[in-house]
CSV table of N, CA, C and O in Angstrom, one decimal:
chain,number,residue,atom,x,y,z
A,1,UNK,N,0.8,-1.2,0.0
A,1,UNK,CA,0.0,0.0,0.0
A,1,UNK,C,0.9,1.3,0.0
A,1,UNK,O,1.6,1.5,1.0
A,2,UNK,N,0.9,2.0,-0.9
A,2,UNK,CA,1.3,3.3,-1.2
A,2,UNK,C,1.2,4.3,0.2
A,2,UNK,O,0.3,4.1,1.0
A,3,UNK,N,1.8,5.0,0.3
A,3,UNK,CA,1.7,6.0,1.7
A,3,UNK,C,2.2,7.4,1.3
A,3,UNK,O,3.4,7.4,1.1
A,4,UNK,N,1.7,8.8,1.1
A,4,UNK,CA,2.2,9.5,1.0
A,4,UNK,C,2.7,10.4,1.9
A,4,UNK,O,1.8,10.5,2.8
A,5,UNK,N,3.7,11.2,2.4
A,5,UNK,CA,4.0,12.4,3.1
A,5,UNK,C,4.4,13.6,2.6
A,5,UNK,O,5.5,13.8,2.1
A,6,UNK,N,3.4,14.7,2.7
A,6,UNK,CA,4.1,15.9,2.4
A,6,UNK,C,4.7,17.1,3.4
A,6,UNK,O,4.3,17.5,4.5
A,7,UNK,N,5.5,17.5,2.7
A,7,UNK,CA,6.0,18.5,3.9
A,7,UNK,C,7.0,19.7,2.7
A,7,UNK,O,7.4,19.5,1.5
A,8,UNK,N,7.3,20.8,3.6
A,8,UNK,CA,8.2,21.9,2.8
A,8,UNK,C,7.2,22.9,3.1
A,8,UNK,O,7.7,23.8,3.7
A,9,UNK,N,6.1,23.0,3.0
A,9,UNK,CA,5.1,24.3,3.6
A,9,UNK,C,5.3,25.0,4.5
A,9,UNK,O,6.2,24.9,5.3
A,10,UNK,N,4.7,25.7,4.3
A,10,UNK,CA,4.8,27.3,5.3
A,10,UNK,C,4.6,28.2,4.6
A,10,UNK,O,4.3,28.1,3.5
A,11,UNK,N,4.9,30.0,5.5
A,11,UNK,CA,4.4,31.5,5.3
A,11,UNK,C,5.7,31.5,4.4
A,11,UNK,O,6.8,31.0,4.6
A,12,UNK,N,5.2,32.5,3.3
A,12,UNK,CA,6.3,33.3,2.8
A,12,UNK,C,5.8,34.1,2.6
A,12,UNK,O,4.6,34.2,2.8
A,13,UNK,N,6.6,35.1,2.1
A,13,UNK,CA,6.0,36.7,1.3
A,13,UNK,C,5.8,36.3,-0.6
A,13,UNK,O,6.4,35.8,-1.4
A,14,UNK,N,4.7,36.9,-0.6
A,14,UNK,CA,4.8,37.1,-2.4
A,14,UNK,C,6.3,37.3,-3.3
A,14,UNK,O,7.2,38.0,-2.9
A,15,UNK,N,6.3,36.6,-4.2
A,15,UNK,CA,7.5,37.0,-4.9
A,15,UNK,C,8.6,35.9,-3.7
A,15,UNK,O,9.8,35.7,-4.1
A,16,UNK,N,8.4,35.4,-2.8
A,16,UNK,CA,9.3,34.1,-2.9
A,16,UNK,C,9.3,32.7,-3.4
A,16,UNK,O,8.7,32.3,-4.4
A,17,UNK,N,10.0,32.0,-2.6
A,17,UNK,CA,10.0,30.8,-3.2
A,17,UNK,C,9.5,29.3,-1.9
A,17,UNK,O,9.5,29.6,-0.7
A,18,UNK,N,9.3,28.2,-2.3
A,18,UNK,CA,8.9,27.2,-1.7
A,18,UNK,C,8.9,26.1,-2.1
A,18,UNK,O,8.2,25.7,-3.0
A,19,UNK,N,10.1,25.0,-1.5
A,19,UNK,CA,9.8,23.3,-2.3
A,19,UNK,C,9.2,22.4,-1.7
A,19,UNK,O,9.5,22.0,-0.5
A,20,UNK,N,8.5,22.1,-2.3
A,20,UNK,CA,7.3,21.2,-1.2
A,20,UNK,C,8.1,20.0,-1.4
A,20,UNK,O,9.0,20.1,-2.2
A,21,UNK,N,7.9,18.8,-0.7
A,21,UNK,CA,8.3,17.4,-0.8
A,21,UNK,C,7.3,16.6,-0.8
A,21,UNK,O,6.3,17.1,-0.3
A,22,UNK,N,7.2,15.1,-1.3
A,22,UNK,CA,6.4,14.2,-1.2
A,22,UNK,C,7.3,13.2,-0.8
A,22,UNK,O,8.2,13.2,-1.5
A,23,UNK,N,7.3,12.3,0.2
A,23,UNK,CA,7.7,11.0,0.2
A,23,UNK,C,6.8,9.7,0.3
A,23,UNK,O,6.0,9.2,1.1
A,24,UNK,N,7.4,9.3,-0.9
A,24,UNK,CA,6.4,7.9,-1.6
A,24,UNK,C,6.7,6.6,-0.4
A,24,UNK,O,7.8,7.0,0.2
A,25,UNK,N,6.4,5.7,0.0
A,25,UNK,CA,6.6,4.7,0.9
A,25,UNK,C,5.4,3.3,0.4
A,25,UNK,O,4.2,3.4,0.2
A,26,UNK,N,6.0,2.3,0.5
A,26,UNK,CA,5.3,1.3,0.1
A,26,UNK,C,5.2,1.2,-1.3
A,26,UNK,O,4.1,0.9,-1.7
A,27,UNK,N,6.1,1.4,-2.3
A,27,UNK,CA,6.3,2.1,-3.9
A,27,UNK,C,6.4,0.7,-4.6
A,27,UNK,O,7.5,0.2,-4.5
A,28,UNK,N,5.7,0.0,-5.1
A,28,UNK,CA,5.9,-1.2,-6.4
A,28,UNK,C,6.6,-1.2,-7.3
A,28,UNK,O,6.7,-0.1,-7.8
A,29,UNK,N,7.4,-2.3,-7.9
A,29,UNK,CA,8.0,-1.2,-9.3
A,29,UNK,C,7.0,-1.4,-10.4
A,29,UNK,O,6.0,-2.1,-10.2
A,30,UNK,N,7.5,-0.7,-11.6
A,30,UNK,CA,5.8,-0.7,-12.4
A,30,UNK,C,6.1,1.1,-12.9
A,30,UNK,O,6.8,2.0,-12.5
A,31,UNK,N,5.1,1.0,-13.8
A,31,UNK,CA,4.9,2.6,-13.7
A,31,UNK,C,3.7,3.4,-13.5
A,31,UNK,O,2.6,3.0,-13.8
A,32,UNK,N,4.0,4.8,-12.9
A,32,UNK,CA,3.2,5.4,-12.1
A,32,UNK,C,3.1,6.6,-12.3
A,32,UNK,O,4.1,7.1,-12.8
A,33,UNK,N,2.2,7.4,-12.0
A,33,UNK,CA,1.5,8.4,-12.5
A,33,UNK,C,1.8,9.2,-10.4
A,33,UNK,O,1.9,8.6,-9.4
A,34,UNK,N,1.9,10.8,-10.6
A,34,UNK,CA,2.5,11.5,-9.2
A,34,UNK,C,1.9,12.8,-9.5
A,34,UNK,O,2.2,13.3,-10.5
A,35,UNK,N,1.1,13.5,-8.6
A,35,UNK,CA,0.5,15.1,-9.2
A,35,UNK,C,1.1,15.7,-8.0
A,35,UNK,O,1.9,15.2,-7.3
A,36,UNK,N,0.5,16.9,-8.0
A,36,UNK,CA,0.7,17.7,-6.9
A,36,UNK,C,-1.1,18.4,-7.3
A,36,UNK,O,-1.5,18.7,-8.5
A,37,UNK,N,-1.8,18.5,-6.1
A,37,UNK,CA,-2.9,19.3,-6.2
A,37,UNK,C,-3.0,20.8,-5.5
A,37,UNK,O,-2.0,21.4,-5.7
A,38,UNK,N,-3.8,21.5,-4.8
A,38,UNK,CA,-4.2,22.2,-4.0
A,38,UNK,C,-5.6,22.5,-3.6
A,38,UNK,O,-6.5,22.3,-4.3
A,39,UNK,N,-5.7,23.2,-2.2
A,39,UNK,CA,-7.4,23.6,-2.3
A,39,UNK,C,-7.0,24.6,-1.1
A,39,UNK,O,-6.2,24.4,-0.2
A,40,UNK,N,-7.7,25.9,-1.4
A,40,UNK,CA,-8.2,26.6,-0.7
A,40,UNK,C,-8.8,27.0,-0.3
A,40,UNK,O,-9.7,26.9,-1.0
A,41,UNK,N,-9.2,27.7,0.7
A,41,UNK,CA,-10.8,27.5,1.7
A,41,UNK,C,-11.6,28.1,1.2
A,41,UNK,O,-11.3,29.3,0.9
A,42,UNK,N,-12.9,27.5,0.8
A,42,UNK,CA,-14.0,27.5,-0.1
A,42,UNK,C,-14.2,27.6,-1.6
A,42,UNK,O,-15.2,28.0,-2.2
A,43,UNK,N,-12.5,26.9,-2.1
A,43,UNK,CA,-12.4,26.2,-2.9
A,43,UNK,C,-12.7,25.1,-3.4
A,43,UNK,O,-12.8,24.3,-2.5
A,44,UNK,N,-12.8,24.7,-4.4
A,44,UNK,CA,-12.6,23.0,-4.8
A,44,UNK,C,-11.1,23.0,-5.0
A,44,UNK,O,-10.4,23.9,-5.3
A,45,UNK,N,-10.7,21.8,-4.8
A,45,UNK,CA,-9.5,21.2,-5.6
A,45,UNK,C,-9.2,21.1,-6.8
A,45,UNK,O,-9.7,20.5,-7.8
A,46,UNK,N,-8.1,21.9,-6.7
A,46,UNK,CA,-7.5,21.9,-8.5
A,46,UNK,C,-6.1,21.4,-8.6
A,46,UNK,O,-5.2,21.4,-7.8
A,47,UNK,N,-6.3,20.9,-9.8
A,47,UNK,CA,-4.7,19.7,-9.9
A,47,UNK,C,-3.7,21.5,-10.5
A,47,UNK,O,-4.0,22.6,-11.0
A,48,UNK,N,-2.7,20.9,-10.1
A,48,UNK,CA,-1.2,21.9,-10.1
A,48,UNK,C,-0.4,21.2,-11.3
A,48,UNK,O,-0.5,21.7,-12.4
A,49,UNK,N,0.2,20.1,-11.1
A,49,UNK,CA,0.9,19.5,-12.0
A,49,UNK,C,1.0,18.1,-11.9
A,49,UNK,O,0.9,17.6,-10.8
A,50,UNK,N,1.0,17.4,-12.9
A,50,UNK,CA,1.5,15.6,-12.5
A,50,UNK,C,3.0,15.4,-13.6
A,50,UNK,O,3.4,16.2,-14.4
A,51,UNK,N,3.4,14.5,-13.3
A,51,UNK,CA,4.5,13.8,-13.6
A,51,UNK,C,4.4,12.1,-13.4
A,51,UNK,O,3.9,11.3,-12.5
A,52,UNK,N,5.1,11.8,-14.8
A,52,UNK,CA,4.8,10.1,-14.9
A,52,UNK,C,6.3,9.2,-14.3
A,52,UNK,O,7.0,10.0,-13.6
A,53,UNK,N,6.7,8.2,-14.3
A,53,UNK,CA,7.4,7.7,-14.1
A,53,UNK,C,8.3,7.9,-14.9
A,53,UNK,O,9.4,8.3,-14.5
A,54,UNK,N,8.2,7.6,-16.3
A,54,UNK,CA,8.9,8.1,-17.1
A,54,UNK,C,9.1,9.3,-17.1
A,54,UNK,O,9.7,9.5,-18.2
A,55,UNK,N,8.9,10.1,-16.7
A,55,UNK,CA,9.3,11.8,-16.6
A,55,UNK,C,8.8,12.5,-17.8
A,55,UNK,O,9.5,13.3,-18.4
A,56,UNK,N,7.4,12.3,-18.1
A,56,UNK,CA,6.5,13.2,-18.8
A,56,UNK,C,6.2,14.1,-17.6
A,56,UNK,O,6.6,13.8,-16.5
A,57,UNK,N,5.4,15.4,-17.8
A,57,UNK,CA,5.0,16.3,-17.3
A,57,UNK,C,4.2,17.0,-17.2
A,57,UNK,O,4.5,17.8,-18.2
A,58,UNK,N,2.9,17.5,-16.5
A,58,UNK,CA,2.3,18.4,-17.2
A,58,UNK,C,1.9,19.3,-16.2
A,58,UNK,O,1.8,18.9,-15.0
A,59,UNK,N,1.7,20.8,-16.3
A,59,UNK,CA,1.5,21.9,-15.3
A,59,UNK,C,0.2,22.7,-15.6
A,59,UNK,O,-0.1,22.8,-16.7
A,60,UNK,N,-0.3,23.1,-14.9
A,60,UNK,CA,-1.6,23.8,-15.2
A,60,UNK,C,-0.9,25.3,-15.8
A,60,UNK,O,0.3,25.4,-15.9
A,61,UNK,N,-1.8,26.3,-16.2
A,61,UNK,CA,-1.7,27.4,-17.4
A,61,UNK,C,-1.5,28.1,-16.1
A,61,UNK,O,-0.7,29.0,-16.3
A,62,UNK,N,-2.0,28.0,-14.9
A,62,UNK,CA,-2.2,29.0,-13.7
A,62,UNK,C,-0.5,29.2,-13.3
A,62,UNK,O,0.0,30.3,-13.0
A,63,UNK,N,0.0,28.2,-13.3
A,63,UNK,CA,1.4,28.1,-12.8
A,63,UNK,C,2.1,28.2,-13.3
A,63,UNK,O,3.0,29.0,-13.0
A,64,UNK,N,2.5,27.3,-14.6
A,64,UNK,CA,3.3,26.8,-16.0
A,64,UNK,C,4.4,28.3,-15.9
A,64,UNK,O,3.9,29.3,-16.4
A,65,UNK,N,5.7,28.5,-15.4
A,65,UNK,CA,6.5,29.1,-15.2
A,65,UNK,C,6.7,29.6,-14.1
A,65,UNK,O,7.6,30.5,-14.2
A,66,UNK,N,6.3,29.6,-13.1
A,66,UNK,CA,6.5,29.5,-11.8
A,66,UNK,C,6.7,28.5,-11.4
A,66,UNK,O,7.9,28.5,-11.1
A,67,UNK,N,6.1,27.4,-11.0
A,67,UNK,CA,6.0,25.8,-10.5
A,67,UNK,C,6.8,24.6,-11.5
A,67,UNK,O,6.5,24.5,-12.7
A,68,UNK,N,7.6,24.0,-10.9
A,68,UNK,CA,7.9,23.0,-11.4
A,68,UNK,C,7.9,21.9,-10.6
A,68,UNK,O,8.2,21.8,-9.4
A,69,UNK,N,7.2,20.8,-11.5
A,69,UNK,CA,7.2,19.6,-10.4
A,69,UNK,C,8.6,18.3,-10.6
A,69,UNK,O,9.3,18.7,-11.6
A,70,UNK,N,9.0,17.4,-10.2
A,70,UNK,CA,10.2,16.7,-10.1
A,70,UNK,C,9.9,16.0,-9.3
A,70,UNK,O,9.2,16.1,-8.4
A,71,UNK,N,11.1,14.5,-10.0
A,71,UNK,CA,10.7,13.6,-8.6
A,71,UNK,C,12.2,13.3,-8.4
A,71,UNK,O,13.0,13.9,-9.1
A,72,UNK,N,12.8,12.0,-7.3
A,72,UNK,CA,13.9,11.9,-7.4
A,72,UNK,C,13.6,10.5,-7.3
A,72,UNK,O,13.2,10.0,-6.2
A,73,UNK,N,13.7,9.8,-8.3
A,73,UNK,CA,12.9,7.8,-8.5
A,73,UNK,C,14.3,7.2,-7.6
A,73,UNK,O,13.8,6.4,-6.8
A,74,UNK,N,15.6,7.2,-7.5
A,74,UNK,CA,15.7,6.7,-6.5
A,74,UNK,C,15.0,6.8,-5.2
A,74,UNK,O,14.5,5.8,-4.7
A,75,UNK,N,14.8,8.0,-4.4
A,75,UNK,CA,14.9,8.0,-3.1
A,75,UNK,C,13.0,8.1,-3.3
A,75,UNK,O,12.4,8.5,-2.3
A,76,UNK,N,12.3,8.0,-4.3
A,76,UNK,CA,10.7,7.9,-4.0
A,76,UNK,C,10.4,9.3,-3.5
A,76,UNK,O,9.3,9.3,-2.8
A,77,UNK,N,10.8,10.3,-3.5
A,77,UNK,CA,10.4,11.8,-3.7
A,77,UNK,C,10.0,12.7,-4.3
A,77,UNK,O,10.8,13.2,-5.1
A,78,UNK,N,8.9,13.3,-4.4
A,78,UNK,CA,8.5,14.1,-5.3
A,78,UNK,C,8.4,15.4,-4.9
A,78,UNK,O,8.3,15.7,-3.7
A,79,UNK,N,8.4,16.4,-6.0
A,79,UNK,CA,8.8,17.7,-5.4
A,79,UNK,C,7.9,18.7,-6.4
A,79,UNK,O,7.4,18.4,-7.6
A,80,UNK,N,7.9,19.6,-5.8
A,80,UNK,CA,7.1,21.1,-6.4
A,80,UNK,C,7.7,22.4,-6.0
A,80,UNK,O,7.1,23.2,-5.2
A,81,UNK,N,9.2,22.5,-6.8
A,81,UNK,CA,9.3,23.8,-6.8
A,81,UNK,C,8.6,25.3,-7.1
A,81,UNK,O,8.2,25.4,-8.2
A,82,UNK,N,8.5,26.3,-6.4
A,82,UNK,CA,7.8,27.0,-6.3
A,82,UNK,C,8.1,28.6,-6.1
A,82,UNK,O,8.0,29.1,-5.0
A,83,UNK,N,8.5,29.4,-7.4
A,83,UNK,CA,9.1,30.5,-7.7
A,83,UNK,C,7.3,31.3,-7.7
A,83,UNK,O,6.1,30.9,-7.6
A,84,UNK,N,8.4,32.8,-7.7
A,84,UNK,CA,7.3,34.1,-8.0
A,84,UNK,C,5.5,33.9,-7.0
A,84,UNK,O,4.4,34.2,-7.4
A,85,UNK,N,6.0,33.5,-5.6
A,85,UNK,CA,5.0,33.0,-5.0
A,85,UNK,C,3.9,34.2,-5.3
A,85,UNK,O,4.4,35.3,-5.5
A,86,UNK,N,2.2,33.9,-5.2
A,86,UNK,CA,1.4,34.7,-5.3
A,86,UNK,C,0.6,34.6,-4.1
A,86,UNK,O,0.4,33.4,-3.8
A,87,UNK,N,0.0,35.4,-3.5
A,87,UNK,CA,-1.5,35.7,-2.3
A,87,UNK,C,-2.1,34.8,-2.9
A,87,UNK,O,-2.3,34.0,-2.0
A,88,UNK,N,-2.8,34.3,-4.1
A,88,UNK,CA,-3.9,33.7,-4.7
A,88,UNK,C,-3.4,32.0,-4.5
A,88,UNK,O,-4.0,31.0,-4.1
A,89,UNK,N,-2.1,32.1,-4.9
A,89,UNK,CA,-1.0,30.5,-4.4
A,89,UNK,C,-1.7,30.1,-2.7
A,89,UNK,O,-1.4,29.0,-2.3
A,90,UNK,N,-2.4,30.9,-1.7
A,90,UNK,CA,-2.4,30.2,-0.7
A,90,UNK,C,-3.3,29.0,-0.7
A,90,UNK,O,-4.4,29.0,-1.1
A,91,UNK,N,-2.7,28.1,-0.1
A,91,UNK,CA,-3.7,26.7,-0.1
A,91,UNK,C,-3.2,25.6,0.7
A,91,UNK,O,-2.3,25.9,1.5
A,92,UNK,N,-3.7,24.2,0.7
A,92,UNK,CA,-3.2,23.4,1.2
A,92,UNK,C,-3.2,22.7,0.1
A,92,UNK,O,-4.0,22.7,-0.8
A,93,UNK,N,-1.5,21.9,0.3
A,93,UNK,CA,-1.4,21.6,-0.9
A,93,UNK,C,-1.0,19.5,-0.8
A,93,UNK,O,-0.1,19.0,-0.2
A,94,UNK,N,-1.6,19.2,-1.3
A,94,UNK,CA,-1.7,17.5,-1.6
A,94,UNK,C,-0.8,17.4,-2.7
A,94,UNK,O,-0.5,18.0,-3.7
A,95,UNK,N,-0.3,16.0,-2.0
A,95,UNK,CA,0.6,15.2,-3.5
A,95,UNK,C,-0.3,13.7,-3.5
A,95,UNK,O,-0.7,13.2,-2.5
A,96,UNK,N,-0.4,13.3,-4.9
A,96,UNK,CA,-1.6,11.8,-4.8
A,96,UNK,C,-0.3,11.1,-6.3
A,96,UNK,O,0.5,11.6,-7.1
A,97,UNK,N,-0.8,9.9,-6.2
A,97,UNK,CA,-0.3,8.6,-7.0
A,97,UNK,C,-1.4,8.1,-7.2
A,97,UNK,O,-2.5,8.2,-6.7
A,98,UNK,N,-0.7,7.2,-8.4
A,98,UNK,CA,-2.0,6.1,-8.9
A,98,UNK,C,-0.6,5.1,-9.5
A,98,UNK,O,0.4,5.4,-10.1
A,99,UNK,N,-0.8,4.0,-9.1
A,99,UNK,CA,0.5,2.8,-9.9
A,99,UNK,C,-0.6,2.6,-11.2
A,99,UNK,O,-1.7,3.0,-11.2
A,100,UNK,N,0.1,2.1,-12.0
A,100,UNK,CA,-0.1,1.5,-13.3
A,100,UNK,C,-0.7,2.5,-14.2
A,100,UNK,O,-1.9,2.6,-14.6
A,101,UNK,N,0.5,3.4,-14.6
A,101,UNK,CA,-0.4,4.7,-14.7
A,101,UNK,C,0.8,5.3,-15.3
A,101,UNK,O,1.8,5.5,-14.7
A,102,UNK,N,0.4,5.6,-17.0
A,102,UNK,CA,1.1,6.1,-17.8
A,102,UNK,C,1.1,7.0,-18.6
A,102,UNK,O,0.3,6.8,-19.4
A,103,UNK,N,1.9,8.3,-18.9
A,103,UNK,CA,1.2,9.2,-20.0
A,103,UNK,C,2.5,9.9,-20.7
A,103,UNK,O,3.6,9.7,-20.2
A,104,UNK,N,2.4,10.5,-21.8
A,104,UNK,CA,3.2,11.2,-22.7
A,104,UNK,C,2.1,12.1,-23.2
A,104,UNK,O,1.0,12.3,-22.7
A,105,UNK,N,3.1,12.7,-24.7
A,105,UNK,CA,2.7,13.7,-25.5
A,105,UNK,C,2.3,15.3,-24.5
A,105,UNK,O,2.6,15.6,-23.3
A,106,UNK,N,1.6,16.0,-25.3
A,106,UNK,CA,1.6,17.5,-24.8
A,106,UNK,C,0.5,17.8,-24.0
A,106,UNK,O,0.8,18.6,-23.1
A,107,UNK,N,-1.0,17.2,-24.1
A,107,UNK,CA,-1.7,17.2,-23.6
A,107,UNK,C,-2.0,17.5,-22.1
A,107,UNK,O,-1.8,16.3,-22.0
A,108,UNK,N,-2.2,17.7,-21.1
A,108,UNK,CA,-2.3,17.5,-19.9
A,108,UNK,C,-3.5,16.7,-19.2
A,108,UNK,O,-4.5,17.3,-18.7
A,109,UNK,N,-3.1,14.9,-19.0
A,109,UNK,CA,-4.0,14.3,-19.0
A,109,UNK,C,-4.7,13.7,-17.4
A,109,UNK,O,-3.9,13.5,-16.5
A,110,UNK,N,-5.7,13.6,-17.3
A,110,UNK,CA,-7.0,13.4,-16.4
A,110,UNK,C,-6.5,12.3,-16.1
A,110,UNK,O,-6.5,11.5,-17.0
A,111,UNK,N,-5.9,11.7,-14.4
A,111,UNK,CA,-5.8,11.1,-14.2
A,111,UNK,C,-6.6,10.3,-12.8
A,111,UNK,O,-6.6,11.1,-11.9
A,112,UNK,N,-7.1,9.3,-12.6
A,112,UNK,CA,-7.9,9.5,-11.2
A,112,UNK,C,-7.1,8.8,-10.3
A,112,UNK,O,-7.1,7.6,-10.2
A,113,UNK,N,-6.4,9.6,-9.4
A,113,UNK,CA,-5.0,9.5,-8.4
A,113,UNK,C,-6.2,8.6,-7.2
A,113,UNK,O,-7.2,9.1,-6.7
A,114,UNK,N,-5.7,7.1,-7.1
A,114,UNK,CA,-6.3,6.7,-6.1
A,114,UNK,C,-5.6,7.1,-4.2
A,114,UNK,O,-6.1,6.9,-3.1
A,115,UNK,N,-4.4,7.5,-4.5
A,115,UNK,CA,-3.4,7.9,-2.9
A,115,UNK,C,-3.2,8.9,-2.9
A,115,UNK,O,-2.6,9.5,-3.8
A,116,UNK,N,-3.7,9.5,-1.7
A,116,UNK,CA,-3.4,11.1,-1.5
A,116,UNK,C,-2.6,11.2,-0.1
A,116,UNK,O,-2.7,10.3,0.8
A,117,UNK,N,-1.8,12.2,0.2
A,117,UNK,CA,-1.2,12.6,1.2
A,117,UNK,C,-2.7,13.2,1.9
A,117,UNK,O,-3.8,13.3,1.6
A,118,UNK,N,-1.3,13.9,3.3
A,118,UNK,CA,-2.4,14.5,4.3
A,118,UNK,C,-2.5,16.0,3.7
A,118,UNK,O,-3.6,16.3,3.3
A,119,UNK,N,-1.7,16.6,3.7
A,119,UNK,CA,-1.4,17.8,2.8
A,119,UNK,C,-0.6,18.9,3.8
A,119,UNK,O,-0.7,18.9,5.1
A,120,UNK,N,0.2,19.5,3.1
A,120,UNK,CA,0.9,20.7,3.8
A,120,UNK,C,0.5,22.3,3.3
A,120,UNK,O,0.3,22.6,2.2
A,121,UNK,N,0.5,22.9,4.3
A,121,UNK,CA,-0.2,24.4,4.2
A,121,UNK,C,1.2,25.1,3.6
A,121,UNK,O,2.4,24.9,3.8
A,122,UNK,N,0.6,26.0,2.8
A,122,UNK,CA,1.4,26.8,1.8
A,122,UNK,C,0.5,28.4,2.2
A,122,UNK,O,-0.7,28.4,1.9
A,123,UNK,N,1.3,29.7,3.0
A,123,UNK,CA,0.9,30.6,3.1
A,123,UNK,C,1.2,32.0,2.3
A,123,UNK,O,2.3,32.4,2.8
A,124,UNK,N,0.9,32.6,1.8
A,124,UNK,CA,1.5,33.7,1.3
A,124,UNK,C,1.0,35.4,1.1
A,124,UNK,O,0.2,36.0,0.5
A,125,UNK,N,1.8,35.6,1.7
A,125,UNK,CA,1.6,37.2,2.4
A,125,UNK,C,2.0,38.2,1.6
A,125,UNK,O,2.8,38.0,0.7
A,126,UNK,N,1.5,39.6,1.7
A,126,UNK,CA,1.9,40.4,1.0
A,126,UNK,C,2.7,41.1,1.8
A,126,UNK,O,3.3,42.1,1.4
């Protein structure tokens, strides 16, 4: 059973920076599909970015040059660097997996992540 942990959150000011972490635990080999989401209060959840095993990628239009996501497939880590922070960036932010779970090309594709972390708060101040 897959397990996720996120952590790297906290307050910044606008205009900095933040890398969130995910650590994967209980990981199969196989390939696998890794997002990063967010939600903020009296929001729905909106996906941020995912990344495949094979190191396709895809980022939402909201972030796509600020945010980059990354994993490190040895150590089962995934990450979301996080430049040009914005006020509207505050949220709690989730990392989710799905094993057997593949994607390429340019598209940014709909995946239904069955494992989610607990989530780490991401604050940002003016």
């Amino acid at each position: 059973q897959v397990q996720l942990v996120e952590s790297g959150g906290g307050s910044v000011q606008a205009g900095g920076s933040l890398r969130l972490s995910c650590a994967a635990s209980g990981v199969t080999a196989g390939d696998y599909c890794m997002g990063w989401f967010r939600q903020a209060p009296g929001k729905p959840r909106e996906r941020v970015a995912v990344i495949s095993s094979g190191g396709s990628t895809g980022h939402e239009d909201s972030i796509k040059g600020r945010f980059t996501i990354s994993q490190d497939k040895a150590k089962h880590i995934l990450y979301l660097q996080m430049n040009s922070l914005k006020i509207e960036d505050t949220a709690m932010y989730y990392c989710a997996a799905k094993e057997r779970c593949a994607f390429g090309g340019t598209a940014l594709p709909t995946i239904s992540f069955n494992v989610w972390g607990k989530g780490t708060q991401v604050t940002v101040s003016s």
